[in-house]
Structures are given as C-alpha cells and as structure tokens.
Coordinates of C-alpha atoms and ligand atoms in Angstrom, one line a residue:
M3 CA 0.0 0.0 0.0
S4 CA 1.6 3.3 -1.0
R5 CA 0.9 6.7 -2.3
L6 CA 3.0 8.0 -5.1
L7 CA 3.3 11.6 -6.4
I8 CA 4.1 11.5 -10.2
I9 CA 5.5 14.8 -11.6
G10 CA 5.1 15.2 -15.4
C11 CA 2.4 13.9 -17.7
G12 CA 4.3 13.5 -21.0
G13 CA 5.2 10.4 -23.1
V14 CA 7.1 8.6 -20.4
A15 CA 4.9 9.6 -17.5
Q16 CA 1.8 8.4 -19.3
V17 CA 3.2 4.9 -19.5
A18 CA 4.5 5.0 -15.9
I19 CA 1.1 6.1 -14.7
Q20 CA -0.7 3.3 -16.5
K21 CA 1.8 0.7 -15.1
C22 CA 1.3 2.0 -11.6
C23 CA -2.4 1.6 -12.1
Q24 CA -1.9 -2.0 -13.3
N25 CA 0.1 -2.5 -10.1
S26 CA -2.6 -1.2 -7.8
E27 CA -1.7 -3.6 -5.0
V28 CA 1.5 -1.6 -4.5
F29 CA 0.3 1.8 -5.8
T30 CA -3.0 2.2 -4.0
E31 CA -3.1 5.9 -4.6
I32 CA -1.3 8.2 -7.1
M33 CA -1.3 11.9 -7.8
I34 CA -0.5 13.1 -11.3
A35 CA 0.9 16.6 -11.1
S36 CA 2.2 18.5 -14.1
R37 CA 2.5 22.0 -15.6
T38 CA -0.6 21.4 -17.8
K39 CA -3.2 20.0 -15.5
S40 CA -5.6 19.2 -18.4
K41 CA -3.2 16.4 -19.5
C42 CA -3.3 15.0 -16.0
D43 CA -7.1 15.1 -15.9
E44 CA -7.3 13.4 -19.4
M45 CA -5.1 10.6 -18.1
K46 CA -7.2 10.2 -15.0
A47 CA -10.4 10.1 -17.1
R48 CA -8.8 7.4 -19.4
L49 CA -8.0 5.2 -16.4
E50 CA -11.1 5.6 -14.2
G51 CA -13.1 2.4 -13.9
K52 CA -10.1 0.4 -15.2
T53 CA -8.0 0.4 -12.1
N54 CA -8.2 0.1 -8.3
T55 CA -5.6 2.8 -7.8
L56 CA -7.2 6.1 -6.6
I57 CA -6.0 8.9 -8.8
E58 CA -5.8 12.6 -8.0
T59 CA -4.5 15.4 -10.2
A60 CA -2.8 18.8 -9.6
Q61 CA -1.2 21.6 -11.4
V62 CA 2.4 22.3 -10.4
D63 CA 5.4 24.3 -11.7
A64 CA 8.2 22.0 -10.8
D65 CA 10.8 24.7 -11.4
K66 CA 9.4 26.2 -8.1
V67 CA 10.6 24.5 -4.9
E68 CA 7.9 26.2 -2.8
E69 CA 5.1 25.0 -5.0
L70 CA 6.5 21.5 -4.9
I71 CA 6.8 21.6 -1.1
A72 CA 3.2 22.8 -0.7
L73 CA 2.0 20.0 -2.9
I74 CA 4.0 17.3 -1.1
Q75 CA 2.9 18.6 2.2
S76 CA -0.8 18.5 1.2
Y77 CA -0.7 15.1 -0.5
Q78 CA 1.8 13.3 1.9
P79 CA 3.2 10.8 -0.7
D80 CA 5.6 7.9 0.3
A81 CA 7.7 8.9 -2.7
V82 CA 8.0 11.3 -5.7
L83 CA 8.5 9.9 -9.2
N84 CA 10.1 12.7 -11.4
V85 CA 9.1 12.0 -15.0
A86 CA 9.1 15.7 -15.9
L87 CA 12.3 17.0 -17.5
P88 CA 16.0 16.8 -16.4
Y89 CA 15.7 20.6 -15.8
Q90 CA 13.5 19.9 -12.8
D91 CA 15.7 17.3 -11.1
L92 CA 17.3 19.6 -8.5
T93 CA 14.2 21.5 -7.5
I94 CA 12.3 18.3 -7.0
M95 CA 15.2 16.8 -5.0
D96 CA 15.2 20.0 -2.9
A97 CA 11.5 19.6 -2.2
C98 CA 11.9 15.9 -1.3
L99 CA 14.7 16.8 1.1
A100 CA 12.6 19.5 2.8
C101 CA 9.6 17.1 3.2
K102 CA 11.8 13.9 3.9
V103 CA 10.2 12.0 1.0
D104 CA 12.0 9.4 -1.3
Y105 CA 12.8 10.5 -4.9
I106 CA 13.1 8.5 -8.2
D107 CA 14.0 9.8 -11.6
T108 CA 14.9 8.6 -15.1
A109 CA 17.5 11.2 -16.3
N110 CA 20.3 13.2 -14.7
Y111 CA 20.3 16.9 -14.2
E112 CA 20.7 19.2 -17.2
A113 CA 20.6 23.0 -17.0
E114 CA 17.9 24.6 -19.1
D115 CA 19.8 27.9 -19.6
T116 CA 23.3 26.9 -20.7
E117 CA 24.2 30.6 -21.1
D118 CA 23.8 31.2 -17.3
P119 CA 27.3 32.4 -16.2
V120 CA 27.2 30.7 -12.8
W121 CA 26.3 27.4 -14.3
R122 CA 28.8 27.9 -17.2
A123 CA 31.7 28.5 -14.9
I124 CA 31.0 25.2 -13.0
Y125 CA 30.4 23.4 -16.3
E126 CA 33.7 24.6 -17.9
K127 CA 35.7 23.6 -14.8
R128 CA 34.1 20.1 -15.0
C129 CA 34.8 19.8 -18.8
K130 CA 38.5 20.4 -18.0
E131 CA 38.7 18.2 -15.0
L132 CA 36.7 15.2 -16.3
G133 CA 37.2 15.4 -20.0
F134 CA 33.7 15.3 -21.4
S135 CA 31.6 18.2 -22.5
A136 CA 28.0 17.0 -22.3
Y137 CA 25.6 19.5 -20.6
F138 CA 24.4 16.8 -18.2
D139 CA 26.3 15.0 -15.6
Y140 CA 25.8 13.4 -12.2
S141 CA 27.9 15.8 -10.1
W142 CA 24.9 18.0 -9.3
Q143 CA 22.8 15.1 -7.9
W144 CA 25.6 13.1 -6.3
A145 CA 26.2 16.3 -4.3
Y146 CA 23.0 15.6 -2.4
R147 CA 24.3 12.3 -1.1
E148 CA 25.1 13.4 2.5
R149 CA 21.9 15.5 2.8
F150 CA 19.8 12.5 1.8
E151 CA 21.6 10.2 4.2
E152 CA 21.1 12.6 7.0
A153 CA 17.4 13.0 6.2
G154 CA 17.1 9.2 6.1
I155 CA 15.6 9.2 2.5
T156 CA 16.4 7.5 -0.7
A157 CA 17.1 9.1 -4.1
L158 CA 17.2 6.5 -6.9
L159 CA 18.7 8.1 -10.0
G160 CA 18.2 7.0 -13.6
S161 CA 15.4 4.3 -13.5
G162 CA 14.5 4.4 -17.2
F163 CA 15.9 2.0 -19.8
D164 CA 19.2 3.6 -20.6
P165 CA 20.1 4.7 -18.0
G166 CA 18.2 2.2 -15.9
V167 CA 17.7 -1.2 -17.2
T168 CA 21.1 -1.2 -18.9
S169 CA 22.7 -0.4 -15.6
V170 CA 20.7 -3.2 -13.8
Y171 CA 21.8 -5.6 -16.6
T172 CA 25.3 -4.7 -15.7
A173 CA 24.8 -5.4 -12.0
Y174 CA 23.1 -8.7 -12.9
A175 CA 25.9 -9.7 -15.2
L176 CA 28.4 -8.9 -12.5
K177 CA 26.4 -10.9 -9.9
H178 CA 25.7 -14.0 -11.9
Y179 CA 28.1 -14.2 -14.9
F180 CA 31.4 -12.6 -14.2
D181 CA 34.1 -12.2 -11.5
E182 CA 35.2 -9.1 -13.3
I183 CA 33.6 -7.2 -16.3
H184 CA 36.2 -5.6 -18.6
T185 CA 34.2 -4.0 -21.4
I186 CA 30.5 -2.9 -21.8
D187 CA 29.0 -1.9 -25.1
I188 CA 25.5 -0.5 -24.6
L189 CA 23.5 -0.9 -27.8
D190 CA 20.3 1.1 -28.3
C191 CA 18.5 0.1 -31.5
N192 CA 15.2 1.5 -32.6
G193 CA 14.0 -0.4 -35.6
G194 CA 10.7 1.5 -35.6
D195 CA 9.3 3.5 -38.4
H196 CA 6.7 6.3 -37.8
G197 CA 6.4 7.4 -41.4
Y198 CA 7.4 11.0 -40.8
A199 CA 10.5 12.4 -42.6
F200 CA 11.7 13.7 -39.2
A201 CA 10.5 13.3 -35.6
T202 CA 12.1 12.4 -32.3
N203 CA 10.9 9.6 -30.1
F204 CA 11.0 11.5 -26.9
N205 CA 11.2 15.1 -25.8
P206 CA 12.8 16.7 -28.9
E207 CA 14.8 19.3 -27.0
I208 CA 16.4 16.7 -24.8
N209 CA 16.9 14.2 -27.6
L210 CA 18.4 16.6 -30.1
R211 CA 20.8 18.1 -27.5
E212 CA 21.9 14.6 -26.7
V213 CA 22.6 13.4 -30.2
S214 CA 24.2 16.7 -31.6
A215 CA 26.8 16.7 -28.8
P216 CA 30.3 15.2 -29.1
G217 CA 30.5 11.5 -28.5
S218 CA 32.6 10.1 -25.7
Y219 CA 33.5 6.8 -24.1
W220 CA 35.4 5.6 -21.0
E221 CA 38.7 3.8 -21.5
D222 CA 41.5 3.0 -19.1
G223 CA 40.3 5.3 -16.4
R224 CA 39.6 8.4 -18.5
W225 CA 37.1 9.9 -21.0
V226 CA 37.9 9.9 -24.7
E227 CA 35.8 12.6 -26.5
V228 CA 35.2 12.4 -30.3
A229 CA 33.4 14.6 -32.8
P230 CA 29.6 14.1 -33.0
M231 CA 28.6 10.9 -34.9
S232 CA 32.2 10.3 -35.9
I233 CA 32.3 6.6 -34.8
K234 CA 30.0 4.4 -36.8
R235 CA 29.5 0.6 -36.6
T236 CA 27.0 -1.8 -38.1
Y237 CA 25.3 -4.5 -36.0
D238 CA 22.9 -7.3 -36.7
F239 CA 20.3 -6.9 -33.9
P240 CA 18.3 -9.9 -32.9
E241 CA 14.6 -9.6 -34.1
V242 CA 15.4 -6.2 -35.8
G243 CA 18.3 -6.9 -38.3
M244 CA 21.2 -4.9 -39.6
K245 CA 21.5 -1.3 -38.5
D246 CA 24.0 1.5 -38.6
M247 CA 24.8 2.8 -35.1
Y248 CA 26.9 5.7 -33.8
L249 CA 28.9 6.3 -30.6
L250 CA 27.3 8.8 -28.3
H251 CA 28.1 10.2 -24.9
H252 CA 25.5 8.7 -22.5
E253 CA 24.9 9.3 -18.8
E254 CA 25.1 5.8 -17.5
I255 CA 28.8 5.6 -18.6
E256 CA 29.6 8.0 -15.9
S257 CA 28.1 6.1 -13.0
L258 CA 29.1 2.6 -14.4
A259 CA 32.7 3.8 -14.6
K260 CA 32.6 4.5 -10.9
N261 CA 30.5 1.4 -9.9
V262 CA 32.0 -1.4 -11.9
P263 CA 35.4 -2.4 -10.3
G264 CA 38.1 -3.2 -12.9
I265 CA 36.2 -1.9 -15.9
K266 CA 38.4 -1.0 -18.9
R267 CA 36.1 0.4 -21.5
I268 CA 32.4 1.5 -21.7
R269 CA 30.8 2.7 -24.9
F270 CA 27.3 3.6 -25.9
F271 CA 25.9 3.2 -29.5
M272 CA 22.5 4.3 -30.8
T273 CA 21.1 3.5 -34.2
F274 CA 20.1 6.3 -36.6
G275 CA 18.8 6.2 -40.1
Q276 CA 20.3 8.4 -42.8
S277 CA 17.2 10.6 -43.1
Y278 CA 17.3 11.5 -39.4
L279 CA 21.0 12.4 -39.6
D280 CA 20.5 14.5 -42.7
H281 CA 17.7 16.5 -41.1
M282 CA 19.6 16.9 -37.9
R283 CA 22.7 18.2 -39.6
C284 CA 20.7 20.7 -41.6
L285 CA 18.8 21.9 -38.5
E286 CA 22.1 22.3 -36.7
D287 CA 23.8 24.2 -39.6
V288 CA 21.0 26.8 -39.7
G289 CA 21.0 27.2 -35.9
M290 CA 17.7 25.6 -35.1
L291 CA 19.3 23.4 -32.3
G292 CA 20.5 26.5 -30.4
T293 CA 19.6 26.7 -26.7
A294 CA 20.4 30.4 -26.2
P295 CA 17.5 32.8 -26.6
I296 CA 17.4 35.0 -29.7
M297 CA 15.2 38.0 -30.5
F298 CA 12.5 37.4 -33.1
E299 CA 10.0 40.1 -34.0
G300 CA 10.5 41.9 -30.7
R301 CA 10.3 38.8 -28.4
E302 CA 12.8 36.3 -27.1
I303 CA 12.6 32.7 -28.5
V304 CA 14.9 29.7 -27.9
P305 CA 15.5 28.1 -31.4
I306 CA 15.3 24.5 -30.1
Q307 CA 12.1 25.2 -28.2
F308 CA 10.6 26.7 -31.4
L309 CA 11.6 23.6 -33.3
K310 CA 9.9 21.5 -30.7
A311 CA 6.7 23.3 -31.3
L312 CA 7.0 22.4 -35.1
L313 CA 7.8 18.7 -34.7
P314 CA 5.3 16.0 -34.0
D315 CA 4.6 15.5 -30.3
P316 CA 6.4 12.2 -29.4
A317 CA 3.3 11.2 -27.5
T318 CA 1.3 11.1 -30.8
L319 CA 3.7 8.7 -32.6
G320 CA 2.2 5.5 -31.0
P321 CA -0.5 4.7 -33.6
R322 CA 1.9 5.3 -36.6
T323 CA 5.0 3.5 -35.3
V324 CA 5.7 -0.1 -36.5
G325 CA 8.7 -2.3 -35.8
K326 CA 10.8 -3.2 -32.8
T327 CA 13.4 -1.8 -30.4
N328 CA 16.3 -3.9 -29.2
I329 CA 18.2 -2.3 -26.3
G330 CA 20.9 -4.2 -24.3
C331 CA 24.5 -4.6 -23.3
I332 CA 27.4 -6.8 -24.5
F333 CA 29.7 -7.6 -21.6
T334 CA 33.2 -9.1 -21.8
G335 CA 35.2 -10.2 -18.8
V336 CA 36.3 -13.2 -16.8
K337 CA 34.7 -15.9 -14.7
D338 CA 36.8 -18.5 -12.8
G339 CA 39.8 -17.4 -14.9
V340 CA 38.1 -18.0 -18.2
E341 CA 37.3 -15.1 -20.6
K342 CA 33.6 -14.8 -21.6
T343 CA 31.1 -12.6 -23.5
I344 CA 27.4 -12.3 -22.9
Y345 CA 24.7 -10.0 -24.4
I346 CA 21.6 -9.2 -22.3
Y347 CA 18.8 -7.4 -24.2
N348 CA 15.1 -6.7 -24.5
V349 CA 13.1 -6.6 -27.6
C350 CA 10.0 -4.4 -27.6
D351 CA 7.4 -4.2 -30.3
H352 CA 6.0 -0.7 -31.0
Q353 CA 2.5 -1.8 -31.9
E354 CA 2.2 -4.2 -28.9
C355 CA 3.0 -1.3 -26.6
Y356 CA 0.5 0.9 -28.4
K357 CA -2.2 -1.8 -27.9
E358 CA -1.4 -2.0 -24.2
V359 CA -0.9 1.6 -23.2
G360 CA -1.5 3.8 -26.3
S361 CA 2.3 4.7 -26.6
Q362 CA 5.2 3.7 -28.7
A363 CA 8.1 1.5 -27.4
I364 CA 10.4 4.4 -26.5
S365 CA 8.0 5.8 -23.9
Y366 CA 7.1 2.2 -22.9
T367 CA 10.7 1.1 -22.3
T368 CA 11.3 4.1 -20.1
G369 CA 7.9 4.3 -18.3
V370 CA 7.9 0.6 -17.2
P371 CA 11.3 0.8 -15.4
A372 CA 10.3 4.2 -13.8
M373 CA 7.3 2.3 -12.2
I374 CA 9.6 -0.6 -11.2
G375 CA 12.1 1.8 -9.6
A376 CA 9.4 3.5 -7.6
M377 CA 7.9 0.1 -6.6
L378 CA 11.3 -1.1 -5.2
V379 CA 11.7 2.1 -3.2
V380 CA 8.2 2.2 -1.8
N381 CA 8.2 -1.6 -1.0
G382 CA 11.5 -1.2 0.9
A383 CA 13.6 -3.6 -1.3
W384 CA 15.7 -0.7 -2.6
K385 CA 15.2 1.7 0.3
K386 CA 18.5 3.0 1.8
P387 CA 19.4 6.5 2.9
G388 CA 21.5 8.4 0.3
V389 CA 21.6 9.0 -3.4
F390 CA 22.1 5.9 -5.6
N391 CA 22.3 4.8 -9.2
V392 CA 20.3 1.7 -10.0
E393 CA 23.4 -0.5 -10.4
E394 CA 24.2 0.0 -6.7
F395 CA 21.3 -2.2 -5.6
D396 CA 20.6 -6.0 -5.8
P397 CA 19.5 -6.4 -9.5
D398 CA 17.5 -9.6 -8.9
P399 CA 14.1 -8.0 -7.9
Y400 CA 14.4 -5.5 -10.7
M401 CA 15.1 -8.2 -13.3
D402 CA 12.2 -10.3 -12.0
A403 CA 9.9 -7.2 -12.2
L404 CA 11.0 -6.5 -15.8
N405 CA 9.8 -10.0 -16.8
Q406 CA 6.6 -9.5 -14.9
W407 CA 5.7 -5.9 -16.1
G408 CA 6.3 -6.2 -19.9
L409 CA 10.1 -5.9 -20.6
P410 CA 11.3 -9.5 -20.7
W411 CA 15.0 -10.0 -21.3
V412 CA 17.3 -12.5 -22.9
V413 CA 20.8 -13.6 -22.0
C414 CA 22.7 -14.6 -25.1
E415 CA 26.1 -16.3 -24.6
N416 CA 28.9 -15.8 -27.1
P417 CA 27.2 -13.0 -29.2
K418 CA 29.0 -11.2 -32.0
V419 CA 31.0 -8.3 -30.4
V420 CA 31.3 -4.8 -31.7
E421 CA 34.7 -3.9 -33.2
Ligands
LIG8 P1 7.8 15.0 -22.4 O1 8.2 16.3 -23.0 O2 6.8 14.2 -23.3 O3 7.0 15.2 -21.0 C1 7.6 16.1 -20.0 C2 6.5 16.4 -19.0 O4 7.0 17.2 -18.0 C3 5.3 17.2 -19.7 O5 4.1 16.7 -19.1 C4 5.6 18.6 -19.2 O6 4.5 19.4 -19.1 C5 6.2 18.3 -17.8 N1 6.9 19.5 -17.4 C6 7.9 20.1 -18.1 N2 8.3 21.2 -17.3 C7 7.6 21.2 -16.2 C8 7.6 22.0 -15.1 N3 8.4 23.1 -14.9 N4 6.7 21.7 -14.1 C9 5.9 20.7 -14.2 N5 5.8 19.8 -15.2 C10 6.7 20.1 -16.2 O7 9.1 14.2 -22.0 P2 9.3 12.6 -22.0 O8 8.1 12.0 -21.3 O9 9.7 12.1 -23.3 O10 10.5 12.5 -21.0 C11 10.3 12.5 -19.6 C12 11.7 12.2 -18.9 O11 12.1 10.9 -19.3 C13 12.8 13.2 -19.4 O12 13.6 13.5 -18.2 C14 13.7 12.4 -20.3 O13 15.0 12.8 -20.3 C15 13.5 11.0 -19.6 N6 13.8 9.9 -20.5 C16 14.6 8.9 -20.0 C17 15.0 7.8 -20.8 C18 15.8 6.7 -20.2 O14 15.8 5.6 -20.8 N7 16.4 6.8 -19.0 C19 14.5 7.7 -22.2 C20 13.6 8.7 -22.6 C21 13.3 9.8 -21.8 P3 3.7 20.1 -20.4 O15 2.7 19.0 -20.7 O16 3.1 21.3 -19.8 O17 4.7 20.3 -21.4

C-alpha cells in the first residue's frame, strides 16, 4: 500500500502512470501533477473504472521548490517519481529533502539555460577536470548524497531504460556471470518507423541536444571525446536486423565507470537512419538546435524550443510506429579465470506497446522501469538513505519485475561483439 506523487504527464509519464495503475496492490493511490493540468485530468479520465488505484491530479510548476513543497505537504506521498524533464531534477530533490520523502527519476540533471554564467563556470571547470563536454552529468545530484543520508531518505537516479535497465543488466551480469567485467557496449537500437520524414521519439529538446553533442567513451580510467557521430558501426540486432549505429556520450557511462570495479572500457551506441542524420545536420547548420534565446519580432525565443513546437509530439507517434526496439549490453570479462562474453537485451514491439498503453516503445521502455524503480523504493527492497544509481542495488528483484511488467530480457552467450 503506497501513495506516489508523479510529476510530469508526457510520453514517459503516461506509461509509468498506467503501469502504476496496473500495479494497484503496490500503488493504492497516485497523484499526477504537471505543468498542464488538463493532461493529468485526461489521463485520470482514461483510467477511471479500469484500475483500483485512486487517482488525483494537480497543477504544479516543478521549477518552483515552494510549489512542490506545498503539494508534497498536502498530498503526503511515500515517494515522488520525477518524470518531468531533467531541468527539474534539483528543484524536485530539494522539495523531497525539505519534506523527507523518497525520490526517483529517469535522467540526470541538465541546465535549461546553458548561457547562465554561474552554471557555465562550473560546467567549464568540469569539462577540463573530467574530459567530457555534455551539458548533463551526475555531479549535481551526487552532491545531495550526504543530505539525503542525514534525512534518512532515498534518491534513486536513472530508473529508465538507458540509464536504468542497462545499468541493472550490468549489476546482474556482475552478480551472476562474471568475477570481473572488462568492457561494456550498450547498444540502443530503434528499428521502428513512424512514417514522418523527421520526428524524435522522446522530448525533442532533450533528444536533439543529446545526439548533436560530441560522443565520448570511457577507456582505461579516462574519458575519450570524439566529434559528434564520428564513430560508426553496423550490428545485426536480434529480431530487428542490420542497422548503422553511432557512438554517443550517455549518462550511465559516468556512473558505471565508478561502480564497476576493474572496468576497462564502456561505450554507448545508438542507431540512426540516414534521413534522421541529414535532417539533424541541416537543422544544426542553420542554428535551429540553439539553446540560447534570440530576439524574433520583438520577443525572445529559444530556437530548439521553437523547433519542438513544429515537430510531431512524441506522445502522438504511437499509432503510426511499427517495428521493434532492441536495447541491451554486451559484456566481456572473466569468470573463474576464463574469458567470456554475454549479451543481455530486451526486444519491444511498438504496436504491442500501443495496444497495451497507447504509446510507442520508446516511452514504454522508459515508463515501465520508472514504475519498477518507484515500486522497489516504496516496498522497501531498494530503500536505503542516500543518493544511488540503480546498479548499486541488488539487481534480482528489478530483473524479475522486468519480466513481470512487460520488458522480458534474454541472455545470449557468445554473441557477436562490436569492433
Ligand atoms: P515530455 O516532454 O513528453 O514530457 C515532459 C512532461 O514534463 C510534460 O508533461 C511537461 O508538461 C512536464 N513538465 C515540463 N516542465 C515542467 C515544469 N516546470 N513543471 C511541471 N511539469 C513540467 O518528455 P518525456 O516524457 O519524453 O521524457 C520525460 C523524462 O524521461 C525526461 O527527463 C527524459 O529525459 C527522460 N527519458 C529517459 C529515458 C531513459 O531511458 N532513461 C528515455 C527517454 C526519456 P507540459 O505537458 O506542460 O509540457
């Protein structure tokens, strides 16, 4: 029996909400609170009569700590699931600290205004010290560790698919298959087709910022940064087929590099079609991916936010998207002195997801683990004072829950490795 406050009501949140409502023995009550309350009310109306979970809704601006505190104090949840945007991570963590309530999210903190001089000074120092230039990193949230310990509350960071499931796969591989893992290749393949010339599968602003940034990987104790999309490989994905994939910086590399003893290399690859890449390059060349405000006809606009308004809403891609995703990790290492390789992955079918929850597989593969992370915190299995990444807990209950809640996984021994 628990009461969960869910912040955000976009693509990922809508799946997480429905999964909580399927799991009403654990989530007896939920509140959906977001910037646009009408979306929360629509979600509640869709679910009423189909679930035993009691649903309430509220309007909240999650950029404002005081508003969040007032909402948490009035609803008294056992935990807060942040499925808004990475921009709100710190304000929601501040409110959880003030109210002594557990916190779960799916993406690490990113600054909305990357021109802010205070943020930029810290960012540039970090770029020099750590050697990667992504706008997002864990330092901001790891800095809450002592305060969460002292308050006796848990923050579970990155409980989506990647980060999230890929990090739990790593903990599972280490627990059951290896004495030491030496390399991890995280492969994120979307073999889906939505029929548009160009659209992003989740929040366009977050997605485009991620893929237009330099790539980087972890090797021999340091970051190696490379030009965007400059490392390309081809892989034959089970149930999807041959795809081109490109090396990206990705947030779980940072935490896995700290949490996997003896790790030598961690890389992340994502598949992209040529049309997506051509559109993105063109948008970038003309300045449409800019995050700094510009003046247009007497008012300030942020180019990437304007672009977001033009692109299809990812939440509407569900009915159009056909095909499958395959996301997983290839691990190499040693067990009992013998070298071995395994591949753990999940295949998810866009249309099956749409039939079940009205969303495509990208939202589904993130929303299900968000619910599972929240479940393990509220049922006590993963409750421990402090700030943690998912790979720091026992992976077994999470892996069981993935099979139970719609993301079954496969362990393949001796897979083809990536060059
Ligand atoms: P969407 O843009 O679809 O949804 C974001 C939601 O947050 C919207 O409901 C939006 O409200 C709400 N929101 C935004 N700002 C505020 C605010 N200030 N106060 C209150 N609510 C706010 O994003 P997605 O659902 O695609 O992504 C959600 C999260 O999931 C992101 O953090 C993303 O990075 C993460 N993610 C993680 C993945 C993983 O595998 N780990 C994969 C994919 C996504 P409104 O409706 O008014 O716009």
